[in-house]
């Protein structure tokens, strides 16, 4: 066979399955789906080598709407199933789609360990701070005081911060983006894809029915500029409409403060420069929130290390290379044996 | 090393005459730190080398390091050996070796009247007697009168034997077990060479320790040889064994299970991805498979039981043979994921090393109480095949068969073994892997007409189409699937059809598995004893005994528990009575009653210990009188 085949890059629509998308009208998931399809097209990946694994929840319907391989598993367990997929065939490009309930409540343990082990997966956590599919109960990321069917007097629990959780678990790639910010989301997804090892991407996703506008304080047109900090490696941590506000280390203590360039003798040299390989800085950025601080978006942390799947296969290969052709017959006869003659 | 027909006795090397016996049961018992498991397994090795048939049962405490000298810290290893057809570990002990008072206290009840007990009298100090709960020293009152007691100051003689090696007395005393082993090897006219080689390799880094242990071993042997033994403590010779020709080794159920999984995967042309989480008594299987990397076996110690099974399911989706293992409580945690594997119709092998339940139960004690869990224990109508291994070495064939069924029918398969089979060793006629049937998997590759849930008309299995294959991209999941496309479907008729299809697929496996044969006896009579799993040995011996007494009793032992063999109803129907001994509160009896409307009589044993032959024999007697 000498026929040459030209591989043409697929268009975003080629990554759509023939299934009708069934999220609520106005759901942020539509925007994330669009961004993922666009990202896959722009990355030029092969459909047959791409696997989307999800748990249970609104976001976890995701695989049905993609034309790649997909596995809609059970509540919270997507990282574990995806780990098995990747261990069986490390050549596959494996994405996990989960939500704040799926990935941080029932499946928190699996998220923790997939990150800690550094399995080469892209884990997209859609955070809408609410249980949507079960009709609106508070979730582990809901703000204290959230009124929901199960907390009529307001939630009394402290929420978990997904990015801080991921960093605490030892993740080597932690990023954040917003459903409706398509360009930023696509760029972030590409970085996640490029990273070898577990990539954790928290996507702020609006639940139009049960928790509408919960992120409006930093995602609305009129609030975004002053309340979002779009971090970029090697660039000063500046934000604000006129990009005059920045983050600086408060001297003498491990705290960040917001300073304004040009006021009180502050110059741009006083503003911290983002170093995405600095885990401590990433920890500080992950914990920032309004109103005192902006919400940090982009790649908060990226510092690659050997992936779990690569290391497991390296051990297997090392063991295999020690013998020409391993024989089970020989293995069974290793050690003490005896023969009974006829 | 080659033997003809093996004779274990014959040349009497000792000065004392040896009594010839068919079989002997000996139990080594001591403190957890006394090395009784090593002593027992070395005795097993030496005995296997002589070509005797044997069965072993290690019985160790749940505590990793229980306080020394206490009854709950007693560790024991029992071996039953002799002429061919040793299928139980033995009801009563002929010989008990007790390294301290606690070991004597815990084990004396199992010694037959007139049996021999060797005790390390040096350890019968006031403090040790107190810890064991003895008010008086049993060696000094008449409580041991029914037995032949051989009190030996083993500690003192060990110290004497190793005095040239300049060890601390603590280190020197660690060789007490080897002294004892040397003596017992002499008593049964066994060689010491395997043990000497083993000690040399085990203590390669510390040759002085190896030398001291060997010296203690030789000293114990010489003690017997030079007839320092009381004259009633004669050795026994085992008469000639008549065993099927071939190459043999000893193997535990854990070993044969690991090898069987590998053999099955090789026959299918698949790589194993084994996801597991540590749990007693299943962990040794994880250890065994982790040592098989040269065969491409991937083992994954997951964060929990759920992740373990889910990783195996993910691996099967991606084209490996996903395998997971656990014990009852862990299997309970895997339940939801097993439903997912049934729903998505992916191959998966699940090994359950059963232990006493419910809940944590008794982790180191054996039981067969997860049968209902295996057959029924999932939400929804969720059938899956269930197989059980009868003996330690039967685990090999059962594992191979589980792999075959899992991939041919695209289904999870549950294999039931138990704590006893996992740990017990028996001689195994090593199979020739080259002669095993092969059943290479053919993954779907043709996109033409591909539908993920379009079934094979014969097996009702769906195609196995794995990621990486162009043109076969598809989505599967736990939501009910359309019977062809696999897309989400809430259609009522589709759900009914899919439920029936899943049941029919599993039911149909009975046409592809052997008809049930009798393990022993005629095909009709007054009573059939039906067993499954590790009760094989005691049932066989009890039925044999009843038949020797002229009773019309037969033995049926089930490997296939779901679906049941297609002729089983007719087979059992030819007997007047059906007796079901099992180490649970009557689970198989209930299944047989509901499957065949048979008045099965249950004979439960729920003590965490294997059946004694006597107990089954009594059950047979009373069932025949009913």
JSON list of N, CA and C in Angstrom, two decimals, chain A residues 19 48 63-64 66-72 77 80 84-85 88 109-110 113 117 308 313 320 326 329 332-334 336-342, chain B residues 1 3 48 245-249 259 294 296 298 300-301 303-304 306 311 314 320 431-433 466 468-469 472-479 487-488:
[
{"chain": "A", "resi": 19, "resn": "UNK", "atom": "N", "xyz": [-26.00, 13.63, 18.68]},
{"chain": "A", "resi": 19, "resn": "UNK", "atom": "CA", "xyz": [-27.01, 13.70, 19.74]},
{"chain": "A", "resi": 19, "resn": "UNK", "atom": "C", "xyz": [-27.41, 15.14, 20.04]},
{"chain": "A", "resi": 48, "resn": "UNK", "atom": "N", "xyz": [-10.29, 9.36, 17.08]},
{"chain": "A", "resi": 48, "resn": "UNK", "atom": "CA", "xyz": [-10.23, 7.98, 17.58]},
{"chain": "A", "resi": 48, "resn": "UNK", "atom": "C", "xyz": [-9.27, 7.82, 18.75]},
{"chain": "A", "resi": 63, "resn": "UNK", "atom": "N", "xyz": [-19.69, 13.85, 27.41]},
{"chain": "A", "resi": 63, "resn": "UNK", "atom": "CA", "xyz": [-19.17, 12.93, 26.39]},
{"chain": "A", "resi": 63, "resn": "UNK", "atom": "C", "xyz": [-20.19, 12.59, 25.30]},
{"chain": "A", "resi": 64, "resn": "UNK", "atom": "N", "xyz": [-21.49, 12.59, 25.66]},
{"chain": "A", "resi": 64, "resn": "UNK", "atom": "CA", "xyz": [-22.49, 12.23, 24.65]},
{"chain": "A", "resi": 64, "resn": "UNK", "atom": "C", "xyz": [-22.54, 13.22, 23.49]},
{"chain": "A", "resi": 66, "resn": "UNK", "atom": "N", "xyz": [-19.93, 14.76, 22.14]},
{"chain": "A", "resi": 66, "resn": "UNK", "atom": "CA", "xyz": [-18.68, 14.79, 21.37]},
{"chain": "A", "resi": 66, "resn": "UNK", "atom": "C", "xyz": [-18.59, 13.55, 20.50]},
{"chain": "A", "resi": 67, "resn": "UNK", "atom": "N", "xyz": [-17.93, 13.68, 19.36]},
{"chain": "A", "resi": 67, "resn": "UNK", "atom": "CA", "xyz": [-17.86, 12.55, 18.42]},
{"chain": "A", "resi": 67, "resn": "UNK", "atom": "C", "xyz": [-16.63, 11.67, 18.68]},
{"chain": "A", "resi": 68, "resn": "UNK", "atom": "N", "xyz": [-15.99, 11.85, 19.81]},
{"chain": "A", "resi": 68, "resn": "UNK", "atom": "CA", "xyz": [-14.82, 11.04, 20.17]},
{"chain": "A", "resi": 68, "resn": "UNK", "atom": "C", "xyz": [-15.31, 9.78, 20.91]},
{"chain": "A", "resi": 69, "resn": "UNK", "atom": "N", "xyz": [-14.39, 8.99, 21.45]},
{"chain": "A", "resi": 69, "resn": "UNK", "atom": "CA", "xyz": [-14.79, 7.94, 22.38]},
{"chain": "A", "resi": 69, "resn": "UNK", "atom": "C", "xyz": [-15.23, 8.59, 23.69]},
{"chain": "A", "resi": 70, "resn": "UNK", "atom": "N", "xyz": [-16.21, 8.01, 24.33]},
{"chain": "A", "resi": 70, "resn": "UNK", "atom": "CA", "xyz": [-16.70, 8.61, 25.56]},
{"chain": "A", "resi": 70, "resn": "UNK", "atom": "C", "xyz": [-17.22, 7.58, 26.53]},
{"chain": "A", "resi": 71, "resn": "UNK", "atom": "N", "xyz": [-17.08, 7.88, 27.81]},
{"chain": "A", "resi": 71, "resn": "UNK", "atom": "CA", "xyz": [-17.54, 6.97, 28.86]},
{"chain": "A", "resi": 71, "resn": "UNK", "atom": "C", "xyz": [-18.18, 7.79, 29.97]},
{"chain": "A", "resi": 72, "resn": "UNK", "atom": "N", "xyz": [-19.50, 7.68, 30.06]},
{"chain": "A", "resi": 72, "resn": "UNK", "atom": "CA", "xyz": [-20.27, 8.35, 31.11]},
{"chain": "A", "resi": 72, "resn": "UNK", "atom": "C", "xyz": [-20.36, 7.35, 32.26]},
{"chain": "A", "resi": 77, "resn": "UNK", "atom": "N", "xyz": [-16.59, 8.91, 40.03]},
{"chain": "A", "resi": 77, "resn": "UNK", "atom": "CA", "xyz": [-15.53, 7.93, 39.76]},
{"chain": "A", "resi": 77, "resn": "UNK", "atom": "C", "xyz": [-14.77, 8.15, 38.46]},
{"chain": "A", "resi": 80, "resn": "UNK", "atom": "N", "xyz": [-10.98, 7.74, 38.38]},
{"chain": "A", "resi": 80, "resn": "UNK", "atom": "CA", "xyz": [-10.52, 6.35, 38.56]},
{"chain": "A", "resi": 80, "resn": "UNK", "atom": "C", "xyz": [-10.67, 5.57, 37.26]},
{"chain": "A", "resi": 84, "resn": "UNK", "atom": "N", "xyz": [-7.61, 4.06, 34.68]},
{"chain": "A", "resi": 84, "resn": "UNK", "atom": "CA", "xyz": [-7.54, 2.73, 34.09]},
{"chain": "A", "resi": 84, "resn": "UNK", "atom": "C", "xyz": [-7.38, 2.79, 32.57]},
{"chain": "A", "resi": 85, "resn": "UNK", "atom": "N", "xyz": [-8.10, 3.70, 31.94]},
{"chain": "A", "resi": 85, "resn": "UNK", "atom": "CA", "xyz": [-7.99, 3.87, 30.49]},
{"chain": "A", "resi": 85, "resn": "UNK", "atom": "C", "xyz": [-6.56, 4.23, 30.12]},
{"chain": "A", "resi": 88, "resn": "UNK", "atom": "N", "xyz": [-4.06, 1.40, 30.65]},
{"chain": "A", "resi": 88, "resn": "UNK", "atom": "CA", "xyz": [-4.17, 0.35, 29.63]},
{"chain": "A", "resi": 88, "resn": "UNK", "atom": "C", "xyz": [-3.56, 0.82, 28.32]},
{"chain": "A", "resi": 109, "resn": "UNK", "atom": "N", "xyz": [-12.07, 12.09, 46.74]},
{"chain": "A", "resi": 109, "resn": "UNK", "atom": "CA", "xyz": [-10.92, 11.20, 46.96]},
{"chain": "A", "resi": 109, "resn": "UNK", "atom": "C", "xyz": [-10.22, 10.85, 45.65]},
{"chain": "A", "resi": 110, "resn": "UNK", "atom": "N", "xyz": [-11.02, 10.58, 44.63]},
{"chain": "A", "resi": 110, "resn": "UNK", "atom": "CA", "xyz": [-10.40, 10.18, 43.34]},
{"chain": "A", "resi": 110, "resn": "UNK", "atom": "C", "xyz": [-9.69, 11.36, 42.69]},
{"chain": "A", "resi": 113, "resn": "UNK", "atom": "N", "xyz": [-6.36, 11.79, 44.36]},
{"chain": "A", "resi": 113, "resn": "UNK", "atom": "CA", "xyz": [-5.33, 10.80, 44.05]},
{"chain": "A", "resi": 113, "resn": "UNK", "atom": "C", "xyz": [-4.89, 10.85, 42.59]},
{"chain": "A", "resi": 117, "resn": "UNK", "atom": "N", "xyz": [-1.00, 11.43, 42.00]},
{"chain": "A", "resi": 117, "resn": "UNK", "atom": "CA", "xyz": [-0.21, 10.47, 41.22]},
{"chain": "A", "resi": 117, "resn": "UNK", "atom": "C", "xyz": [0.34, 11.08, 39.94]},
{"chain": "A", "resi": 308, "resn": "UNK", "atom": "N", "xyz": [2.44, 9.41, 36.04]},
{"chain": "A", "resi": 308, "resn": "UNK", "atom": "CA", "xyz": [2.27, 8.09, 36.66]},
{"chain": "A", "resi": 308, "resn": "UNK", "atom": "C", "xyz": [2.25, 6.99, 35.62]},
{"chain": "A", "resi": 313, "resn": "UNK", "atom": "N", "xyz": [4.67, 2.25, 33.08]},
{"chain": "A", "resi": 313, "resn": "UNK", "atom": "CA", "xyz": [5.07, 1.52, 31.88]},
{"chain": "A", "resi": 313, "resn": "UNK", "atom": "C", "xyz": [6.59, 1.39, 31.79]},
{"chain": "A", "resi": 320, "resn": "UNK", "atom": "N", "xyz": [10.59, -6.29, 31.57]},
{"chain": "A", "resi": 320, "resn": "UNK", "atom": "CA", "xyz": [10.52, -7.10, 30.34]},
{"chain": "A", "resi": 320, "resn": "UNK", "atom": "C", "xyz": [11.87, -7.19, 29.64]},
{"chain": "A", "resi": 326, "resn": "UNK", "atom": "N", "xyz": [9.57, -13.86, 28.29]},
{"chain": "A", "resi": 326, "resn": "UNK", "atom": "CA", "xyz": [9.15, -14.45, 29.56]},
{"chain": "A", "resi": 326, "resn": "UNK", "atom": "C", "xyz": [8.23, -15.64, 29.32]},
{"chain": "A", "resi": 329, "resn": "UNK", "atom": "N", "xyz": [5.34, -21.03, 31.51]},
{"chain": "A", "resi": 329, "resn": "UNK", "atom": "CA", "xyz": [5.71, -22.41, 31.83]},
{"chain": "A", "resi": 329, "resn": "UNK", "atom": "C", "xyz": [6.94, -22.45, 32.75]},
{"chain": "A", "resi": 332, "resn": "UNK", "atom": "N", "xyz": [6.07, -21.23, 36.35]},
{"chain": "A", "resi": 332, "resn": "UNK", "atom": "CA", "xyz": [5.38, -22.23, 37.18]},
{"chain": "A", "resi": 332, "resn": "UNK", "atom": "C", "xyz": [6.35, -23.27, 37.72]},
{"chain": "A", "resi": 333, "resn": "UNK", "atom": "N", "xyz": [7.47, -23.41, 37.03]},
{"chain": "A", "resi": 333, "resn": "UNK", "atom": "CA", "xyz": [8.44, -24.44, 37.44]},
{"chain": "A", "resi": 333, "resn": "UNK", "atom": "C", "xyz": [9.61, -23.85, 38.24]},
{"chain": "A", "resi": 334, "resn": "UNK", "atom": "N", "xyz": [9.50, -22.56, 38.55]},
{"chain": "A", "resi": 334, "resn": "UNK", "atom": "CA", "xyz": [10.55, -21.91, 39.34]},
{"chain": "A", "resi": 334, "resn": "UNK", "atom": "C", "xyz": [10.44, -22.39, 40.79]},
{"chain": "A", "resi": 336, "resn": "UNK", "atom": "N", "xyz": [11.05, -25.01, 44.09]},
{"chain": "A", "resi": 336, "resn": "UNK", "atom": "CA", "xyz": [11.12, -26.45, 44.33]},
{"chain": "A", "resi": 336, "resn": "UNK", "atom": "C", "xyz": [10.04, -27.19, 43.55]},
{"chain": "A", "resi": 337, "resn": "UNK", "atom": "N", "xyz": [10.43, -28.13, 42.72]},
{"chain": "A", "resi": 337, "resn": "UNK", "atom": "CA", "xyz": [9.46, -29.01, 42.07]},
{"chain": "A", "resi": 337, "resn": "UNK", "atom": "C", "xyz": [9.96, -30.44, 42.20]},
{"chain": "A", "resi": 338, "resn": "UNK", "atom": "N", "xyz": [9.09, -31.38, 41.97]},
{"chain": "A", "resi": 338, "resn": "UNK", "atom": "CA", "xyz": [9.51, -32.78, 41.96]},
{"chain": "A", "resi": 338, "resn": "UNK", "atom": "C", "xyz": [8.71, -33.53, 40.91]},
{"chain": "A", "resi": 339, "resn": "UNK", "atom": "N", "xyz": [9.27, -34.62, 40.47]},
{"chain": "A", "resi": 339, "resn": "UNK", "atom": "CA", "xyz": [8.64, -35.36, 39.40]},
{"chain": "A", "resi": 339, "resn": "UNK", "atom": "C", "xyz": [8.22, -36.74, 39.89]},
{"chain": "A", "resi": 340, "resn": "UNK", "atom": "N", "xyz": [7.00, -37.10, 39.57]},
{"chain": "A", "resi": 340, "resn": "UNK", "atom": "CA", "xyz": [6.53, -38.44, 39.86]},
{"chain": "A", "resi": 340, "resn": "UNK", "atom": "C", "xyz": [6.51, -39.18, 38.52]},
{"chain": "A", "resi": 341, "resn": "UNK", "atom": "N", "xyz": [7.33, -40.23, 38.43]},
{"chain": "A", "resi": 341, "resn": "UNK", "atom": "CA", "xyz": [7.41, -40.98, 37.17]},
{"chain": "A", "resi": 341, "resn": "UNK", "atom": "C", "xyz": [6.26, -41.97, 37.09]},
{"chain": "A", "resi": 342, "resn": "UNK", "atom": "N", "xyz": [5.91, -42.34, 35.84]},
{"chain": "A", "resi": 342, "resn": "UNK", "atom": "CA", "xyz": [4.80, -43.25, 35.64]},
{"chain": "A", "resi": 342, "resn": "UNK", "atom": "C", "xyz": [5.16, -44.70, 35.95]},
{"chain": "B", "resi": 1, "resn": "UNK", "atom": "N", "xyz": [14.59, -33.21, 40.74]},
{"chain": "B", "resi": 1, "resn": "UNK", "atom": "CA", "xyz": [14.74, -34.44, 41.50]},
{"chain": "B", "resi": 1, "resn": "UNK", "atom": "C", "xyz": [13.66, -35.43, 41.10]},
{"chain": "B", "resi": 3, "resn": "UNK", "atom": "N", "xyz": [11.64, -39.09, 41.21]},
{"chain": "B", "resi": 3, "resn": "UNK", "atom": "CA", "xyz": [11.28, -40.25, 42.01]},
{"chain": "B", "resi": 3, "resn": "UNK", "atom": "C", "xyz": [10.53, -41.22, 41.13]},
{"chain": "B", "resi": 48, "resn": "UNK", "atom": "N", "xyz": [6.71, -32.22, 50.62]},
{"chain": "B", "resi": 48, "resn": "UNK", "atom": "CA", "xyz": [6.34, -32.27, 49.21]},
{"chain": "B", "resi": 48, "resn": "UNK", "atom": "C", "xyz": [7.45, -32.94, 48.41]},
{"chain": "B", "resi": 245, "resn": "UNK", "atom": "N", "xyz": [1.49, -39.45, 37.57]},
{"chain": "B", "resi": 245, "resn": "UNK", "atom": "CA", "xyz": [2.82, -39.02, 37.14]},
{"chain": "B", "resi": 245, "resn": "UNK", "atom": "C", "xyz": [2.82, -37.58, 36.61]},
{"chain": "B", "resi": 246, "resn": "UNK", "atom": "N", "xyz": [3.92, -36.92, 36.76]},
{"chain": "B", "resi": 246, "resn": "UNK", "atom": "CA", "xyz": [4.04, -35.56, 36.26]},
{"chain": "B", "resi": 246, "resn": "UNK", "atom": "C", "xyz": [4.96, -34.75, 37.14]},
{"chain": "B", "resi": 247, "resn": "UNK", "atom": "N", "xyz": [5.11, -33.47, 36.75]},
{"chain": "B", "resi": 247, "resn": "UNK", "atom": "CA", "xyz": [5.95, -32.58, 37.53]},
{"chain": "B", "resi": 247, "resn": "UNK", "atom": "C", "xyz": [5.08, -31.83, 38.53]},
{"chain": "B", "resi": 248, "resn": "UNK", "atom": "N", "xyz": [5.52, -31.80, 39.76]},
{"chain": "B", "resi": 248, "resn": "UNK", "atom": "CA", "xyz": [4.73, -31.21, 40.84]},
{"chain": "B", "resi": 248, "resn": "UNK", "atom": "C", "xyz": [5.45, -30.07, 41.54]},
{"chain": "B", "resi": 249, "resn": "UNK", "atom": "N", "xyz": [4.64, -29.25, 42.20]},
{"chain": "B", "resi": 249, "resn": "UNK", "atom": "CA", "xyz": [5.16, -28.25, 43.12]},
{"chain": "B", "resi": 249, "resn": "UNK", "atom": "C", "xyz": [4.08, -28.03, 44.17]},
{"chain": "B", "resi": 259, "resn": "UNK", "atom": "N", "xyz": [-1.43, -16.99, 38.61]},
{"chain": "B", "resi": 259, "resn": "UNK", "atom": "CA", "xyz": [-0.93, -17.65, 37.39]},
{"chain": "B", "resi": 259, "resn": "UNK", "atom": "C", "xyz": [-2.07, -17.95, 36.43]},
{"chain": "B", "resi": 294, "resn": "UNK", "atom": "N", "xyz": [7.30, -8.66, 34.24]},
{"chain": "B", "resi": 294, "resn": "UNK", "atom": "CA", "xyz": [8.00, -9.12, 33.04]},
{"chain": "B", "resi": 294, "resn": "UNK", "atom": "C", "xyz": [7.01, -9.68, 32.01]},
{"chain": "B", "resi": 296, "resn": "UNK", "atom": "N", "xyz": [4.26, -8.16, 31.42]},
{"chain": "B", "resi": 296, "resn": "UNK", "atom": "CA", "xyz": [3.46, -7.00, 31.01]},
{"chain": "B", "resi": 296, "resn": "UNK", "atom": "C", "xyz": [2.26, -6.75, 31.91]},
{"chain": "B", "resi": 298, "resn": "UNK", "atom": "N", "xyz": [0.15, -5.07, 34.56]},
{"chain": "B", "resi": 298, "resn": "UNK", "atom": "CA", "xyz": [0.15, -3.79, 35.26]},
{"chain": "B", "resi": 298, "resn": "UNK", "atom": "C", "xyz": [-0.68, -3.93, 36.51]},
{"chain": "B", "resi": 300, "resn": "UNK", "atom": "N", "xyz": [-2.17, -1.81, 39.86]},
{"chain": "B", "resi": 300, "resn": "UNK", "atom": "CA", "xyz": [-2.47, -0.45, 40.30]},
{"chain": "B", "resi": 300, "resn": "UNK", "atom": "C", "xyz": [-3.06, -0.53, 41.70]},
{"chain": "B", "resi": 301, "resn": "UNK", "atom": "N", "xyz": [-2.31, -0.08, 42.70]},
{"chain": "B", "resi": 301, "resn": "UNK", "atom": "CA", "xyz": [-2.87, -0.03, 44.05]},
{"chain": "B", "resi": 301, "resn": "UNK", "atom": "C", "xyz": [-3.66, 1.27, 44.17]},
{"chain": "B", "resi": 303, "resn": "UNK", "atom": "N", "xyz": [-6.70, 4.09, 45.39]},
{"chain": "B", "resi": 303, "resn": "UNK", "atom": "CA", "xyz": [-6.94, 4.81, 46.64]},
{"chain": "B", "resi": 303, "resn": "UNK", "atom": "C", "xyz": [-8.05, 4.17, 47.46]},
{"chain": "B", "resi": 304, "resn": "UNK", "atom": "N", "xyz": [-8.90, 3.41, 46.83]},
{"chain": "B", "resi": 304, "resn": "UNK", "atom": "CA", "xyz": [-9.95, 2.71, 47.57]},
{"chain": "B", "resi": 304, "resn": "UNK", "atom": "C", "xyz": [-10.51, 1.60, 46.68]},
{"chain": "B", "resi": 306, "resn": "UNK", "atom": "N", "xyz": [-13.38, 1.30, 45.37]},
{"chain": "B", "resi": 306, "resn": "UNK", "atom": "CA", "xyz": [-14.18, 1.79, 44.25]},
{"chain": "B", "resi": 306, "resn": "UNK", "atom": "C", "xyz": [-13.26, 2.17, 43.09]},
{"chain": "B", "resi": 311, "resn": "UNK", "atom": "N", "xyz": [-10.90, 1.52, 37.89]},
{"chain": "B", "resi": 311, "resn": "UNK", "atom": "CA", "xyz": [-9.72, 1.54, 37.03]},
{"chain": "B", "resi": 311, "resn": "UNK", "atom": "C", "xyz": [-9.70, 0.29, 36.15]},
{"chain": "B", "resi": 314, "resn": "UNK", "atom": "N", "xyz": [-12.17, 0.86, 33.39]},
{"chain": "B", "resi": 314, "resn": "UNK", "atom": "CA", "xyz": [-11.59, 1.77, 32.40]},
{"chain": "B", "resi": 314, "resn": "UNK", "atom": "C", "xyz": [-10.58, 1.06, 31.52]},
{"chain": "B", "resi": 320, "resn": "UNK", "atom": "N", "xyz": [-7.66, -3.66, 27.66]},
{"chain": "B", "resi": 320, "resn": "UNK", "atom": "CA", "xyz": [-6.92, -4.60, 28.50]},
{"chain": "B", "resi": 320, "resn": "UNK", "atom": "C", "xyz": [-7.90, -5.54, 29.16]},
{"chain": "B", "resi": 431, "resn": "UNK", "atom": "N", "xyz": [0.57, -27.65, 35.09]},
{"chain": "B", "resi": 431, "resn": "UNK", "atom": "CA", "xyz": [0.06, -27.82, 33.73]},
{"chain": "B", "resi": 431, "resn": "UNK", "atom": "C", "xyz": [1.07, -27.31, 32.69]},
{"chain": "B", "resi": 432, "resn": "UNK", "atom": "N", "xyz": [0.93, -27.81, 31.47]},
{"chain": "B", "resi": 432, "resn": "UNK", "atom": "CA", "xyz": [1.75, -27.30, 30.38]},
{"chain": "B", "resi": 432, "resn": "UNK", "atom": "C", "xyz": [0.95, -26.21, 29.67]},
{"chain": "B", "resi": 433, "resn": "UNK", "atom": "N", "xyz": [1.42, -24.98, 29.83]},
{"chain": "B", "resi": 433, "resn": "UNK", "atom": "CA", "xyz": [0.70, -23.82, 29.31]},
{"chain": "B", "resi": 433, "resn": "UNK", "atom": "C", "xyz": [0.52, -23.92, 27.78]},
{"chain": "B", "resi": 466, "resn": "UNK", "atom": "N", "xyz": [-12.47, -0.71, 20.80]},
{"chain": "B", "resi": 466, "resn": "UNK", "atom": "CA", "xyz": [-11.67, 0.03, 21.78]},
{"chain": "B", "resi": 466, "resn": "UNK", "atom": "C", "xyz": [-11.15, 1.36, 21.23]},
{"chain": "B", "resi": 468, "resn": "UNK", "atom": "N", "xyz": [-8.92, 4.28, 20.01]},
{"chain": "B", "resi": 468, "resn": "UNK", "atom": "CA", "xyz": [-7.74, 4.12, 19.18]},
{"chain": "B", "resi": 468, "resn": "UNK", "atom": "C", "xyz": [-8.13, 3.55, 17.82]},
{"chain": "B", "resi": 469, "resn": "UNK", "atom": "N", "xyz": [-9.36, 3.01, 17.72]},
{"chain": "B", "resi": 469, "resn": "UNK", "atom": "CA", "xyz": [-9.82, 2.43, 16.46]},
{"chain": "B", "resi": 469, "resn": "UNK", "atom": "C", "xyz": [-10.58, 3.48, 15.65]},
{"chain": "B", "resi": 472, "resn": "UNK", "atom": "N", "xyz": [-14.86, 3.92, 14.82]},
{"chain": "B", "resi": 472, "resn": "UNK", "atom": "CA", "xyz": [-15.74, 3.23, 15.77]},
{"chain": "B", "resi": 472, "resn": "UNK", "atom": "C", "xyz": [-16.01, 4.08, 17.03]},
{"chain": "B", "resi": 473, "resn": "UNK", "atom": "N", "xyz": [-15.73, 5.39, 16.91]},
{"chain": "B", "resi": 473, "resn": "UNK", "atom": "CA", "xyz": [-15.94, 6.26, 18.08]},
{"chain": "B", "resi": 473, "resn": "UNK", "atom": "C", "xyz": [-17.38, 6.11, 18.55]},
{"chain": "B", "resi": 474, "resn": "UNK", "atom": "N", "xyz": [-17.54, 5.88, 19.84]},
{"chain": "B", "resi": 474, "resn": "UNK", "atom": "CA", "xyz": [-18.89, 5.74, 20.38]},
{"chain": "B", "resi": 474, "resn": "UNK", "atom": "C", "xyz": [-18.86, 6.09, 21.86]},
{"chain": "B", "resi": 475, "resn": "UNK", "atom": "N", "xyz": [-20.03, 6.25, 22.42]},
{"chain": "B", "resi": 475, "resn": "UNK", "atom": "CA", "xyz": [-20.16, 6.63, 23.82]},
{"chain": "B", "resi": 475, "resn": "UNK", "atom": "C", "xyz": [-20.93, 5.55, 24.56]},
{"chain": "B", "resi": 476, "resn": "UNK", "atom": "N", "xyz": [-20.45, 5.19, 25.74]},
{"chain": "B", "resi": 476, "resn": "UNK", "atom": "CA", "xyz": [-21.20, 4.25, 26.57]},
{"chain": "B", "resi": 476, "resn": "UNK", "atom": "C", "xyz": [-21.36, 4.86, 27.96]},
{"chain": "B", "resi": 477, "resn": "UNK", "atom": "N", "xyz": [-22.27, 4.31, 28.71]},
{"chain": "B", "resi": 477, "resn": "UNK", "atom": "CA", "xyz": [-22.47, 4.84, 30.06]},
{"chain": "B", "resi": 477, "resn": "UNK", "atom": "C", "xyz": [-23.47, 4.04, 30.84]},
{"chain": "B", "resi": 478, "resn": "UNK", "atom": "N", "xyz": [-23.69, 4.46, 32.07]},
{"chain": "B", "resi": 478, "resn": "UNK", "atom": "CA", "xyz": [-24.58, 3.73, 32.97]},
{"chain": "B", "resi": 478, "resn": "UNK", "atom": "C", "xyz": [-26.05, 4.04, 32.76]},
{"chain": "B", "resi": 479, "resn": "UNK", "atom": "N", "xyz": [-26.38, 5.09, 32.03]},
{"chain": "B", "resi": 479, "resn": "UNK", "atom": "CA", "xyz": [-27.79, 5.36, 31.73]},
{"chain": "B", "resi": 479, "resn": "UNK", "atom": "C", "xyz": [-28.24, 4.31, 30.70]},
{"chain": "B", "resi": 487, "resn": "UNK", "atom": "N", "xyz": [-27.03, 4.84, 22.46]},
{"chain": "B", "resi": 487, "resn": "UNK", "atom": "CA", "xyz": [-27.37, 6.19, 22.92]},
{"chain": "B", "resi": 487, "resn": "UNK", "atom": "C", "xyz": [-28.31, 6.09, 24.13]},
{"chain": "B", "resi": 488, "resn": "UNK", "atom": "N", "xyz": [-28.35, 7.17, 24.92]},
{"chain": "B", "resi": 488, "resn": "UNK", "atom": "CA", "xyz": [-29.26, 7.22, 26.06]},
{"chain": "B", "resi": 488, "resn": "UNK", "atom": "C", "xyz": [-30.68, 6.91, 25.59]}
]
